[in-house]
Short mmCIF file of C-alpha atoms in Angstrom, two decimals:
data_model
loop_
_atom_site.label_atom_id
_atom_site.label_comp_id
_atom_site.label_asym_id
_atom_site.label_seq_id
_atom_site.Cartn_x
_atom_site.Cartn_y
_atom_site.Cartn_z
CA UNK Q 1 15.10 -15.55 -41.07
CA UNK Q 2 17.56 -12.73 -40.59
CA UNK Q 3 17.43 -10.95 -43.07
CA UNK Q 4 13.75 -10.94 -42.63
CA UNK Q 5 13.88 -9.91 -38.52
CA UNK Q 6 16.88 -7.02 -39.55
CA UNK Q 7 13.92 -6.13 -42.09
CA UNK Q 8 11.37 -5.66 -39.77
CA UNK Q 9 13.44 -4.05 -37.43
CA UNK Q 10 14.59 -1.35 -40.27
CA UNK Q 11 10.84 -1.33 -41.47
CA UNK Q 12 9.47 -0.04 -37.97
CA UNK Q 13 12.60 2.19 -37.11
CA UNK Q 14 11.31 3.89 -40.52
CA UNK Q 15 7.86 4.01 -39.45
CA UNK Q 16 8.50 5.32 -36.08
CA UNK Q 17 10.49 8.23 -38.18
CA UNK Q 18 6.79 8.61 -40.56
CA UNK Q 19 5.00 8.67 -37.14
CA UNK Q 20 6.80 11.10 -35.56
CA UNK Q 21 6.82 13.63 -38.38
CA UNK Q 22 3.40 12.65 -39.10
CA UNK Q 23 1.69 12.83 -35.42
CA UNK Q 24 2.20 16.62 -35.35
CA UNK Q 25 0.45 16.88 -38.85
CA UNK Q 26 -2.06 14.86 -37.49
CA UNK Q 27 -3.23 16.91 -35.48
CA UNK Q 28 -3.22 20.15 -37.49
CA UNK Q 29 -4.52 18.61 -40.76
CA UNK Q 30 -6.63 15.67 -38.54
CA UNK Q 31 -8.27 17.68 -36.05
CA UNK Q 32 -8.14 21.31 -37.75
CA UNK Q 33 -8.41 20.52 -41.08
CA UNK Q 34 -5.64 22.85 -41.95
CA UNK Q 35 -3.22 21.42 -44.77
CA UNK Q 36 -0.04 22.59 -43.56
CA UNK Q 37 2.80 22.67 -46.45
CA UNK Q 38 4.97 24.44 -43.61
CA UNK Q 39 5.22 20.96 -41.72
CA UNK Q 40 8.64 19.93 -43.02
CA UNK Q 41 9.95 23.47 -42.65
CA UNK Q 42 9.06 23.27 -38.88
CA UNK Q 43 11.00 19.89 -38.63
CA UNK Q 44 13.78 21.54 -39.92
CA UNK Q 45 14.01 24.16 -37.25
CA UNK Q 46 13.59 21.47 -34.75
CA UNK Q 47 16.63 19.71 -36.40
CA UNK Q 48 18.73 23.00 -36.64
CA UNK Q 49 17.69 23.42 -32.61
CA UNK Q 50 19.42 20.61 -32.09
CA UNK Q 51 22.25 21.36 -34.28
CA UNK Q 52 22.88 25.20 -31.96
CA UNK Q 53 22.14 23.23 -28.41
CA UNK Q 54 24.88 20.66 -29.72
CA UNK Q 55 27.60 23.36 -30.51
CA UNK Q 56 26.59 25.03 -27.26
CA UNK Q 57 27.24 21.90 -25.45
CA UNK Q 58 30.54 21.33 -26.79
CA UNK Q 59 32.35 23.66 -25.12
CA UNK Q 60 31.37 22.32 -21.92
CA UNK Q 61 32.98 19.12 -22.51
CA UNK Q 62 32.84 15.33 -22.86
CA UNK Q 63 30.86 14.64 -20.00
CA UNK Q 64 27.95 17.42 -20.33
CA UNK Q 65 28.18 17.09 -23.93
CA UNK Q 66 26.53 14.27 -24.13
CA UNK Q 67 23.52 15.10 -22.58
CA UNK Q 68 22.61 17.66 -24.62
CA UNK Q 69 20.15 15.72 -26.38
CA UNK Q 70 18.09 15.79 -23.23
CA UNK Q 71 17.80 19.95 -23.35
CA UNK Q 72 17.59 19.56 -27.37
CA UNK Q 73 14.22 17.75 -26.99
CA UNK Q 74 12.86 20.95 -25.09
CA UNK Q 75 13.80 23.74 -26.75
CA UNK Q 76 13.30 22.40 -30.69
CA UNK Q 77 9.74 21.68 -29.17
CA UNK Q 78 9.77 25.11 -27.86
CA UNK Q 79 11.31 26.99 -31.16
CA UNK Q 80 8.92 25.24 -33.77
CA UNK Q 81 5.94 25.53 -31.37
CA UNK Q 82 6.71 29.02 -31.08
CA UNK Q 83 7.11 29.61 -34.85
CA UNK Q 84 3.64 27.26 -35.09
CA UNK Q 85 1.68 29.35 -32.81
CA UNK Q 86 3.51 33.19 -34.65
CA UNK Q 87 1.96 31.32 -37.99
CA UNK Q 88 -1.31 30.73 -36.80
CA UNK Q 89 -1.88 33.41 -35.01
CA UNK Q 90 -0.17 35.69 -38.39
CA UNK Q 91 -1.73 33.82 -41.05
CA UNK Q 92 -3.66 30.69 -40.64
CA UNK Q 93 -6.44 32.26 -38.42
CA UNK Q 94 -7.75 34.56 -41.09
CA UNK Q 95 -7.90 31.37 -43.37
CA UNK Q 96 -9.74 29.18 -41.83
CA UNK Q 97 -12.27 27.14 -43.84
CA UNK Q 98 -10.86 28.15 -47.05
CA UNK Q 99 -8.46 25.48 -47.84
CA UNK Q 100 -6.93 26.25 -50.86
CA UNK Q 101 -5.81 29.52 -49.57
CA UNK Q 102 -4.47 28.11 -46.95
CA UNK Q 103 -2.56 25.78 -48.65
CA UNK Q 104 -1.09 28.54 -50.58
CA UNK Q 105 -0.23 30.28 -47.90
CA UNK Q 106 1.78 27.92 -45.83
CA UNK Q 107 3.45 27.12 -49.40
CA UNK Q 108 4.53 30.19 -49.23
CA UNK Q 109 5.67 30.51 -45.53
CA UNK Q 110 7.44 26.95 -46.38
CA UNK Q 111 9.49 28.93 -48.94
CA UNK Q 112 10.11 31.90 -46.53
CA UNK Q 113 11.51 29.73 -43.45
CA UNK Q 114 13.89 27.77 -45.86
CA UNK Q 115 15.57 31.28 -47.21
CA UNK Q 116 15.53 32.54 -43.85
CA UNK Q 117 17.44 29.56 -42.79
CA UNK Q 118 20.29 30.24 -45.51
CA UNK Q 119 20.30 33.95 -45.20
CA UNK Q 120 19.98 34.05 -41.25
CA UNK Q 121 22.30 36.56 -39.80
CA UNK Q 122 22.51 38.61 -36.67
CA UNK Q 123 21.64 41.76 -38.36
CA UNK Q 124 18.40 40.26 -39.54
CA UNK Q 125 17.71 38.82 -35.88
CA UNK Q 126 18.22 42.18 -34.57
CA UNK Q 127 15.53 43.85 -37.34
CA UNK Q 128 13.27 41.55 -36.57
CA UNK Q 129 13.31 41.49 -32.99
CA UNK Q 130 12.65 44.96 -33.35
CA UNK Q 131 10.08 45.20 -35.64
CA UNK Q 132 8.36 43.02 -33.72
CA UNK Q 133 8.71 45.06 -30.46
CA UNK Q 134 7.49 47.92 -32.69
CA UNK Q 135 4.87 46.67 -34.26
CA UNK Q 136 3.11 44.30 -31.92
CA UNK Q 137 3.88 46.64 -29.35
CA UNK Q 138 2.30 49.19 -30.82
CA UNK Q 139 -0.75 47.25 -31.53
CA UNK Q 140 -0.96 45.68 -27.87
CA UNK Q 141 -1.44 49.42 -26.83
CA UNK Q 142 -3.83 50.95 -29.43
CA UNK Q 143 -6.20 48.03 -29.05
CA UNK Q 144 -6.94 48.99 -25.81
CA UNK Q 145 -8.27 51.99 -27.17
CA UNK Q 146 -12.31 52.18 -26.93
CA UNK Q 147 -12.03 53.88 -30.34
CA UNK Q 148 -9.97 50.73 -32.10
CA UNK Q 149 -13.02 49.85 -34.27
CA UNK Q 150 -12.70 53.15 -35.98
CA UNK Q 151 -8.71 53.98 -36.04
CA UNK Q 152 -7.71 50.44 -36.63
CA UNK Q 153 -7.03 50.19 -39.92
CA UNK Q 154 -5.63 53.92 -39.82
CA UNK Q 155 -3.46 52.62 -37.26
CA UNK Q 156 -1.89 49.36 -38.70
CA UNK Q 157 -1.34 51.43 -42.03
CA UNK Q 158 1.06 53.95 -39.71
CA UNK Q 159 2.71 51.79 -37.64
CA UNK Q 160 3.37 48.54 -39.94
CA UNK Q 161 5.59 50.85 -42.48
CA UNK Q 162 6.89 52.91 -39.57
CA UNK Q 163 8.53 49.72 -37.95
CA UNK Q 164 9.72 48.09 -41.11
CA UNK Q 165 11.41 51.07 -41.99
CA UNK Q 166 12.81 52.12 -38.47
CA UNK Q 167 14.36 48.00 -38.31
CA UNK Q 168 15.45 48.17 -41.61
CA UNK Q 169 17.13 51.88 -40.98
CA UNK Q 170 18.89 50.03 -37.82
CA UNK Q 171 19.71 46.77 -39.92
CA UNK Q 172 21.52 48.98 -42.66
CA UNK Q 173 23.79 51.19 -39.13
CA UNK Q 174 24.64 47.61 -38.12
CA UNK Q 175 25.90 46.43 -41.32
CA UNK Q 176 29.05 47.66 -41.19
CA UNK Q 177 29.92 44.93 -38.57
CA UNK Q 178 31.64 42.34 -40.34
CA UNK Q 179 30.53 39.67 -37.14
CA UNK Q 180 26.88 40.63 -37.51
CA UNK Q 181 26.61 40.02 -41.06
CA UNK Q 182 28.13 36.86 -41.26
CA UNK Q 183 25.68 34.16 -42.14
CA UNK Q 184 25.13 31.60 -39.51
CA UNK Q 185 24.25 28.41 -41.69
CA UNK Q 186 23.96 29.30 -45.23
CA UNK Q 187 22.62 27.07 -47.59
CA UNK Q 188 24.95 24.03 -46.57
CA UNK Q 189 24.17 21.15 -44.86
CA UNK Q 190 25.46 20.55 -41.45
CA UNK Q 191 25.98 17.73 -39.43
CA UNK Q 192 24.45 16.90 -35.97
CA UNK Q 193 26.95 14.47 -33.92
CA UNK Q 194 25.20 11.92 -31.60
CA UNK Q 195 26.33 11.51 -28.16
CA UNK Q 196 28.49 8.31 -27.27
CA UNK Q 197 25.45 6.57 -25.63
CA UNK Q 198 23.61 6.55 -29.53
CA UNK Q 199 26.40 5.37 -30.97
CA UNK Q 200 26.70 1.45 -31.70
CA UNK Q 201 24.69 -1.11 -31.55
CA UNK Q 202 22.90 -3.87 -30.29
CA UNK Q 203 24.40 -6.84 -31.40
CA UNK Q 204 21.82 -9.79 -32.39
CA UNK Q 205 22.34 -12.88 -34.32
CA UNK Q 206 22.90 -11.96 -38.00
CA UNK Q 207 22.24 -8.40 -37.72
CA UNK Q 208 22.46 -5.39 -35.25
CA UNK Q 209 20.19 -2.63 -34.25
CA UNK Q 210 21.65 0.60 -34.31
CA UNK Q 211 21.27 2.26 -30.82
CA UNK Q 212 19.70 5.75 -32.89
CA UNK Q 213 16.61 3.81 -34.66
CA UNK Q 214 16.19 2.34 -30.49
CA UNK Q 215 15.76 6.01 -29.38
CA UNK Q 216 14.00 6.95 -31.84
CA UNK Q 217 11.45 4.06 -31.66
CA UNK Q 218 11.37 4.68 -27.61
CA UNK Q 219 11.18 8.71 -28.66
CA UNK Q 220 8.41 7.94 -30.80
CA UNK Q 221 6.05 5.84 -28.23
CA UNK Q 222 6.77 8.51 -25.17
CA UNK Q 223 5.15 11.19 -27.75
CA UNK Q 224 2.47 9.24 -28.60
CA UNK Q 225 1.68 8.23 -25.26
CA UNK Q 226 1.87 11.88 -24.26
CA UNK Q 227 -0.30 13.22 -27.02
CA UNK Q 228 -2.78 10.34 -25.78
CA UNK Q 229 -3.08 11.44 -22.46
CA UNK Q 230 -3.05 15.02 -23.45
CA UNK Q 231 -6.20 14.97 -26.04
CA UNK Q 232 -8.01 12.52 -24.16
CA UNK Q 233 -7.21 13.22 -19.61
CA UNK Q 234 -6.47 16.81 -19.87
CA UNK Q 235 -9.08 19.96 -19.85
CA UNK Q 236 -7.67 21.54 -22.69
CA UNK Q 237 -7.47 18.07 -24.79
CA UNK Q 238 -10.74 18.04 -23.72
CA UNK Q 239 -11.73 21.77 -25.33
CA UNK Q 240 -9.94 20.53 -28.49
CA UNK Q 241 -11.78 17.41 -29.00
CA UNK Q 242 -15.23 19.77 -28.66
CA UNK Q 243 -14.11 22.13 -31.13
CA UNK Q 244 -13.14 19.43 -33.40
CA UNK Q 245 -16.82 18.23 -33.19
CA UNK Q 246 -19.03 21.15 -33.10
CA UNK Q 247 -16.94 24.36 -32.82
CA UNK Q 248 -20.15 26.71 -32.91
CA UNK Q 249 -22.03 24.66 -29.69
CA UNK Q 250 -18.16 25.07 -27.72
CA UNK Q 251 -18.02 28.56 -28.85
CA UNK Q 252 -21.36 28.82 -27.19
CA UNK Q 253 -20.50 26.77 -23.93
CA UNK Q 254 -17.50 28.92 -23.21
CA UNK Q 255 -15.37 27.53 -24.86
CA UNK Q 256 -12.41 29.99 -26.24
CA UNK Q 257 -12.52 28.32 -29.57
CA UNK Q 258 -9.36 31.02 -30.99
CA UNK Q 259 -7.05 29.77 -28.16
CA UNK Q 260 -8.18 26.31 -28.54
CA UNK Q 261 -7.06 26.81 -32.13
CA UNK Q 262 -3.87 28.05 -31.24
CA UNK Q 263 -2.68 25.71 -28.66
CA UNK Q 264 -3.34 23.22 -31.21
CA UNK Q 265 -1.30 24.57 -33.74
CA UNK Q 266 1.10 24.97 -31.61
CA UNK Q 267 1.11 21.42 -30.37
CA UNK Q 268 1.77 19.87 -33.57
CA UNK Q 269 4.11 22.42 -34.62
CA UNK Q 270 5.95 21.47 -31.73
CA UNK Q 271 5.84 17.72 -32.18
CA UNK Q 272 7.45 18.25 -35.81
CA UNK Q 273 10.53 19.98 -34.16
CA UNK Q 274 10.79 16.39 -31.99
CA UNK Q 275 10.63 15.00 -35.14
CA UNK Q 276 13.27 17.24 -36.68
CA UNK Q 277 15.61 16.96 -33.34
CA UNK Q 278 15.14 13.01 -34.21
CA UNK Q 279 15.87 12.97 -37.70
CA UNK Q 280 19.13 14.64 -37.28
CA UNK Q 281 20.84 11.92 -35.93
CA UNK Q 282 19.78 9.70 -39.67
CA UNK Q 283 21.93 12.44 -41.67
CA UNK Q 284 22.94 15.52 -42.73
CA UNK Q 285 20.32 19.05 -42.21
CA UNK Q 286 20.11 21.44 -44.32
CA UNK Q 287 17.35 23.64 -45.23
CA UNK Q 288 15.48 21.32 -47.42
CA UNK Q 289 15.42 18.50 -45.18
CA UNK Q 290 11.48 18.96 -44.45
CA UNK Q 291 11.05 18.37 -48.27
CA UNK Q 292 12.08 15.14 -47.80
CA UNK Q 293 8.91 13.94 -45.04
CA UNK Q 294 6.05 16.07 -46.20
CA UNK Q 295 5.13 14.11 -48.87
CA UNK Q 296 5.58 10.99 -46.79
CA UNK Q 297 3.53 12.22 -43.50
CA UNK Q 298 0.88 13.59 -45.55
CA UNK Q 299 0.26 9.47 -46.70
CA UNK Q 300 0.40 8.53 -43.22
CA UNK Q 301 -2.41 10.93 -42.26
CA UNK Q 302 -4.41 10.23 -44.86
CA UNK Q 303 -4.47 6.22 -45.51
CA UNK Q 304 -4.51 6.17 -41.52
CA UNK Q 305 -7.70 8.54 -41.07
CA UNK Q 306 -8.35 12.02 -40.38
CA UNK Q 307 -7.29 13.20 -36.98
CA UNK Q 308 -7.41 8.91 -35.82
CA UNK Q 309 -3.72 8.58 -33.81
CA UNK Q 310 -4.38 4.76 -34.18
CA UNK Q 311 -5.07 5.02 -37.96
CA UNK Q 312 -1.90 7.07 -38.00
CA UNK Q 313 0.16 4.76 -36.43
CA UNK Q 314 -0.94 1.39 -38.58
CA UNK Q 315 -0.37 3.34 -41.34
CA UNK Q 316 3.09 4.58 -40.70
CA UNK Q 317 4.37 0.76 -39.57
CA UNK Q 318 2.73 -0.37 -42.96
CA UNK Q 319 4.55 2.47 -44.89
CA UNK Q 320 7.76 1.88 -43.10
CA UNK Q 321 7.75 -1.70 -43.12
CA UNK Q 322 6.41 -2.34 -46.76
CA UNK Q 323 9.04 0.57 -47.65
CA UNK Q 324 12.15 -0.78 -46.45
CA UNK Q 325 11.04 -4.61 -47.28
CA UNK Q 326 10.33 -3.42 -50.68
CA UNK Q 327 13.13 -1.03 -51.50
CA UNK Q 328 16.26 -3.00 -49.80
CA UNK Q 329 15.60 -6.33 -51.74
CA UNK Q 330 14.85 -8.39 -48.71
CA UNK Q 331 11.20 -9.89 -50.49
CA UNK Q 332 13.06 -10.40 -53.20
CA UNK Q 333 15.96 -12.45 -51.82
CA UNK Q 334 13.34 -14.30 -48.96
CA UNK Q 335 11.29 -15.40 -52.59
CA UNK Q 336 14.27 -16.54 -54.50
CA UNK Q 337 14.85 -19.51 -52.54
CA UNK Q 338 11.91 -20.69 -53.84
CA UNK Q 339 12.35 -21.72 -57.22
CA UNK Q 340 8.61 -21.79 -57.89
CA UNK Q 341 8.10 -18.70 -57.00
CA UNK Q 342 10.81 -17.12 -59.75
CA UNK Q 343 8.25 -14.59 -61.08
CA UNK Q 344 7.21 -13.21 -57.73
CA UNK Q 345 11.11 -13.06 -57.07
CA UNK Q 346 12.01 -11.19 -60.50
CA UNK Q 347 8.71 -8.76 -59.69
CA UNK Q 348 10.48 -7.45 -56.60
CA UNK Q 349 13.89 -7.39 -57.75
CA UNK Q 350 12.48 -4.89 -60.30
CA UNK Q 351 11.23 -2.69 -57.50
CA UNK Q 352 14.12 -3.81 -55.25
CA UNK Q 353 15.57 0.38 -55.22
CA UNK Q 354 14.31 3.01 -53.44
CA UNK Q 355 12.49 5.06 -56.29
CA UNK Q 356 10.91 2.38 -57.65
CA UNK Q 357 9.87 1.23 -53.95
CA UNK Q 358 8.12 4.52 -53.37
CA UNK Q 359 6.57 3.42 -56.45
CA UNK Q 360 4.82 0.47 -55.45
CA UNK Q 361 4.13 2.17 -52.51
CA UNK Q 362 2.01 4.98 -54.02
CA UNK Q 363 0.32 2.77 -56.19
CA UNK Q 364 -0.56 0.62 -53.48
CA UNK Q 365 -1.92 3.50 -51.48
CA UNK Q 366 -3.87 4.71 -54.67
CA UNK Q 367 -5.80 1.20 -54.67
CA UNK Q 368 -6.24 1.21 -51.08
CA UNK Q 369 -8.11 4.35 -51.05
CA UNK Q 370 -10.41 3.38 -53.70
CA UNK Q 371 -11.91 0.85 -51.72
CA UNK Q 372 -11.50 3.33 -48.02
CA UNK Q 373 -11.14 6.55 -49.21
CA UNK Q 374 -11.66 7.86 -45.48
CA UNK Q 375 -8.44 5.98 -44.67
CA UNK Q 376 -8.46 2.63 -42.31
CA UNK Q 377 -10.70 4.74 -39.59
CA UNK Q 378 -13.07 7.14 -41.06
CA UNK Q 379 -14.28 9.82 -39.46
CA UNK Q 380 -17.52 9.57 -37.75
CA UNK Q 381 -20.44 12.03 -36.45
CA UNK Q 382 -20.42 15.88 -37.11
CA UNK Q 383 -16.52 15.28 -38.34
CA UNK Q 384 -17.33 13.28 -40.96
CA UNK Q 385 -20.01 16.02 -42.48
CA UNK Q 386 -16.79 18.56 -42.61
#
């Protein structure tokens, strides 16, 4: 019996990781049908936040130190939201309703943010800050202009190689600087220290429960609970959930359907860097860390339904569960005690390994979704004719 409770226990501590990663992509892919590859790169820069605020707080010392998990939560919401809301306002807007372009595209930015990561440097914070001063600057100004329908395109072809090549001119001056061209992560994988509070356990008979899989499981149900009230008491949840439906009729009641599409963006971007602040504590980061939940969270969304949170989180406890009950041998060891049941037992020690456990699990999910190929809630009304 315990070995089937420390089971359960590991099963929903790895489904509360799924539904954290996956509630952001919920909400992009769910509600804006945009198929975000970039989703695990925006974890990572959650999980990198965390990694900065932690060296930060160490030179305060032992007692401020460990709080610094409270002001990591923040700001890696803050720093992937941001980079959320610079992508969709830079590339995902012009790409909307053309999915496999889209998908493409935030292949491609997935790619970008994971060499930026290795390469990132002063000297390249400095060019781009500028640039962007430059350039967005620039354009803040000349749109104003009553004659931007007929210079714009004049204009952007000036001032996009002007800035590039005035930041790049200042990168090369400031290269000389040995401190500014040092690398600040490079590709290797770093390690994020948990306070003493997440350290431990809590001891139970015949197993423990590590105090990180409790935060993260309490983590997990305060974001959920929030992105509940959020969609479904607040103004602007409201706005979203009308664009979602009918985004022509909301455009039409007033409704600023581009910021609406922005905010959202940036709200799920924002949950993945929760996600990435939390899954620093299970190991090491390092700039491929994302690669390792896309796949994962994209299952979650879609066996749990579209843009349903409640699909989303059924799914993610089945995942999790069937996962770690699968993969760590415990069916396998419950069923050999049982000497009639020797060929279920010898069935499961065959996928008793992690690969093979991800096996089961995709064929499972395959067979599932031929019988509910919406997921466990389909989408209903105007959503489900998208």
């Amino acid at each position: 019996m315990s070995a089937l409770l420390e089971g359960l226990f590991n099963g929903i501590s790895i489904g509360s990781v799924l539904l954290l990663a996956a509630l952001g992509l919920a909400i992009v892919f769910g509600l804006m049908g945009v198929i975000n590859l970039a989703h695990g790169e925006l974890m990572m820069l959650g999980a990198y936040t965390t990694f900065v605020v932690q060296n930060v707080f160490k030179g305060f010392g032992s007692p401020l130190f460990d709080t610094y998990v409270l002001f990591a939560l923040p700001i890696a919401f803050l720093v992937s939201g941001l980079a959320g809301l610079l992508l969709e306002r830079g590339v995902i807007r012009f790409l909307y309703g053309r999915p496999l372009e889209t998908l493409l595209a935030t292949w491609g930015v997935s790619l970008i943010l994971q060499q930026f990561v290795r390469s990132v440097n002063g000297l390249l914070v400095i060019s781009l800050i500028v640039f962007c001063l430059l350039f967005f600057g620039a354009m803040t100004l000349l749109t104003r202009r009553l004659d931007w329908e007929r210079i714009g395109n004049l204009a952007i072809g000036v001032t996009l190689p002007l800035s590039l090549a005035i930041a790049g001119l200042l990168g090369y001056l400031l290269s000389f600087n040995p401190v500014l061209a040092r690398p600040w992560f490079s590709a290797r994988n770093v390690d994020v220290t948990a306070p003493v509070w997440l350290r431990g356990g809590l001891p139970l008979p015949g197993f423990q429960m590590p105090y990180t899989r409790l935060f993260i499981i309490i983590l997990t149900a305060l974001c959920l609970l929030g992105t509940y009230w959020f969609l479904n008491k607040s103004s602007w949840g409201l706005r979203i959930r009308a664009v979602t439906q009918n985004r022509q009729m909301s455009a039409c009641l007033g409704i600023p359907t581009n910021q609406v599409d922005a905010l959202t963006f940036a709200l799920g971007s924002g949950l993945a860097g929760v996600a990435g602040c939390a899954i620093s504590f299970l190991g090491s980061v390092g700039p491929n860390v994302g690669q390792n939940y896309i796949v994962d969270t994209f299952m979650v969304v879609v066996v749990g339904g579209v843009g349903n949170l409640l699909g989303t989180i059924i799914a993610a406890m089945a995942i999790g569960v069937a996962n770690y009950l699968i993969g760590s041998g415990t069916f396998a060891l419950i069923f050999g005690s049982v000497e009639a049941l020797k060929p279920l037992t010898d069935f499961f020690t065959f996928f008793s390994t992690t690969s093979m456990a991800k096996v089961m699990i995709f064929a499972l999910i395959i067979a599932f979704l031929q019988f509910k190929p919406a997921g466990i809630f389909p989408p209903k009304g105007r959503t489900a004719e998208l």
